[in-house]
Amino acid sequence: CAAIFFARGGLDWQSLDDQNVDLLVAFAKVPDRPGEFLDMVGLWWRALRNDQFANQLRQAKTREEVIAMIEGEAHDISPH
């Protein structure tokens, strides 16, 4: 399970690049399924390294837009 938080004005997160953080992703791990958790973290890591995807998330206006983008990106980057 993952939750996305948008900080529209940015948050001072003491990041390595001294930039404010505007997208946060929180994960919940099921104790008896560590492989699924690692797969999910890996998918998010790869997805958010894609500047176009991250920018589209930032511009989303509705929950449905966010979900559609995530589902599309997960399909594009998951190993086939």
mmCIF file of C-alpha atoms in Angstrom:
data_model
loop_
_atom_site.group_PDB
_atom_site.id
_atom_site.type_symbol
_atom_site.label_atom_id
_atom_site.label_comp_id
_atom_site.label_asym_id
_atom_site.label_seq_id
_atom_site.Cartn_x
_atom_site.Cartn_y
_atom_site.Cartn_z
ATOM 1 C CA CYS A 1 0.000 0.000 0.000
ATOM 2 C CA ALA A 2 1.276 3.476 -0.805
ATOM 3 C CA ALA A 3 -0.003 6.986 -0.161
ATOM 4 C CA ILE A 4 1.017 10.109 -2.071
ATOM 5 C CA PHE A 5 1.162 13.512 -0.443
ATOM 6 C CA PHE A 6 1.374 16.707 -2.451
ATOM 7 C CA ALA A 7 2.902 19.737 -0.759
ATOM 8 C CA ARG A 8 1.937 22.394 -3.294
ATOM 9 C CA GLY A 9 4.218 25.042 -1.828
ATOM 10 C CA GLY A 10 6.985 22.605 -1.010
ATOM 11 C CA LEU A 11 8.328 21.516 2.363
ATOM 12 C CA ASP A 12 11.760 22.073 3.814
ATOM 13 C CA TRP A 13 12.831 18.434 4.151
ATOM 14 C CA GLN A 14 16.539 19.158 4.573
ATOM 15 C CA SER A 15 17.165 17.410 1.259
ATOM 16 C CA LEU A 16 20.657 16.839 -0.068
ATOM 17 C CA ASP A 17 20.081 19.312 -2.897
ATOM 18 C CA ASP A 18 18.564 21.954 -0.548
ATOM 19 C CA GLN A 19 15.375 21.962 -2.634
ATOM 20 C CA ASN A 20 11.932 21.886 -1.061
ATOM 21 C CA VAL A 21 10.069 18.602 -1.396
ATOM 22 C CA ASP A 22 6.648 18.681 -3.043
ATOM 23 C CA LEU A 23 5.925 14.963 -3.506
ATOM 24 C CA LEU A 24 6.053 12.468 -0.655
ATOM 25 C CA VAL A 25 5.281 8.771 -0.949
ATOM 26 C CA ALA A 26 4.622 6.716 2.172
ATOM 27 C CA PHE A 27 4.592 2.924 2.152
ATOM 28 C CA ALA A 28 2.919 0.376 4.400
ATOM 29 C CA LYS A 29 4.547 -3.047 4.525
ATOM 30 C CA VAL A 30 2.764 -6.339 5.067
ATOM 31 C CA PRO A 31 5.138 -8.267 7.372
ATOM 32 C CA ASP A 32 4.742 -11.649 5.715
ATOM 33 C CA ARG A 33 5.222 -10.349 2.125
ATOM 34 C CA PRO A 34 8.554 -8.495 2.005
ATOM 35 C CA GLY A 35 9.026 -9.142 -1.715
ATOM 36 C CA GLU A 36 5.902 -7.202 -2.629
ATOM 37 C CA PHE A 37 7.050 -4.252 -0.545
ATOM 38 C CA LEU A 38 10.461 -4.156 -2.218
ATOM 39 C CA ASP A 39 8.859 -4.431 -5.670
ATOM 40 C CA MET A 40 6.547 -1.508 -4.867
ATOM 41 C CA VAL A 41 9.382 0.675 -3.576
ATOM 42 C CA GLY A 42 11.397 -0.153 -6.692
ATOM 43 C CA LEU A 43 8.514 0.759 -9.008
ATOM 44 C CA TRP A 44 8.039 4.096 -7.273
ATOM 45 C CA TRP A 45 11.752 4.819 -7.275
ATOM 46 C CA ARG A 46 11.965 4.218 -11.024
ATOM 47 C CA ALA A 47 8.745 6.129 -11.733
ATOM 48 C CA LEU A 48 9.717 9.234 -9.782
ATOM 49 C CA ARG A 49 13.125 9.385 -11.467
ATOM 50 C CA ASN A 50 11.145 10.060 -14.654
ATOM 51 C CA ASP A 51 10.806 13.874 -14.604
ATOM 52 C CA GLN A 52 7.882 13.820 -17.034
ATOM 53 C CA PHE A 53 5.914 11.437 -14.802
ATOM 54 C CA ALA A 54 6.714 13.410 -11.632
ATOM 55 C CA ASN A 55 5.672 16.672 -13.311
ATOM 56 C CA GLN A 56 2.414 15.119 -14.520
ATOM 57 C CA LEU A 57 1.673 13.995 -10.960
ATOM 58 C CA ARG A 58 2.274 17.523 -9.732
ATOM 59 C CA GLN A 59 -0.220 18.874 -12.276
ATOM 60 C CA ALA A 60 -2.971 16.345 -11.559
ATOM 61 C CA LYS A 61 -6.221 17.914 -10.418
ATOM 62 C CA THR A 62 -8.165 14.856 -9.271
ATOM 63 C CA ARG A 63 -7.570 11.599 -7.470
ATOM 64 C CA GLU A 64 -8.704 9.747 -10.587
ATOM 65 C CA GLU A 65 -6.024 11.475 -12.692
ATOM 66 C CA VAL A 66 -3.353 10.454 -10.179
ATOM 67 C CA ILE A 67 -4.535 6.835 -10.106
ATOM 68 C CA ALA A 68 -4.646 6.627 -13.910
ATOM 69 C CA MET A 69 -1.106 8.014 -14.171
ATOM 70 C CA ILE A 70 0.222 5.602 -11.563
ATOM 71 C CA GLU A 71 -1.430 2.604 -13.204
ATOM 72 C CA GLY A 72 -0.090 3.626 -16.617
ATOM 73 C CA GLU A 73 3.433 4.237 -15.320
ATOM 74 C CA ALA A 74 3.490 0.963 -13.367
ATOM 75 C CA HIS A 75 2.586 -0.879 -16.559
ATOM 76 C CA ASP A 76 5.268 0.994 -18.540
ATOM 77 C CA ILE A 77 8.135 0.336 -16.134
ATOM 78 C CA SER A 78 7.310 -3.060 -14.647
ATOM 79 C CA PRO A 79 9.347 -5.979 -15.949
ATOM 80 C CA HIS A 80 7.399 -7.949 -18.575
#
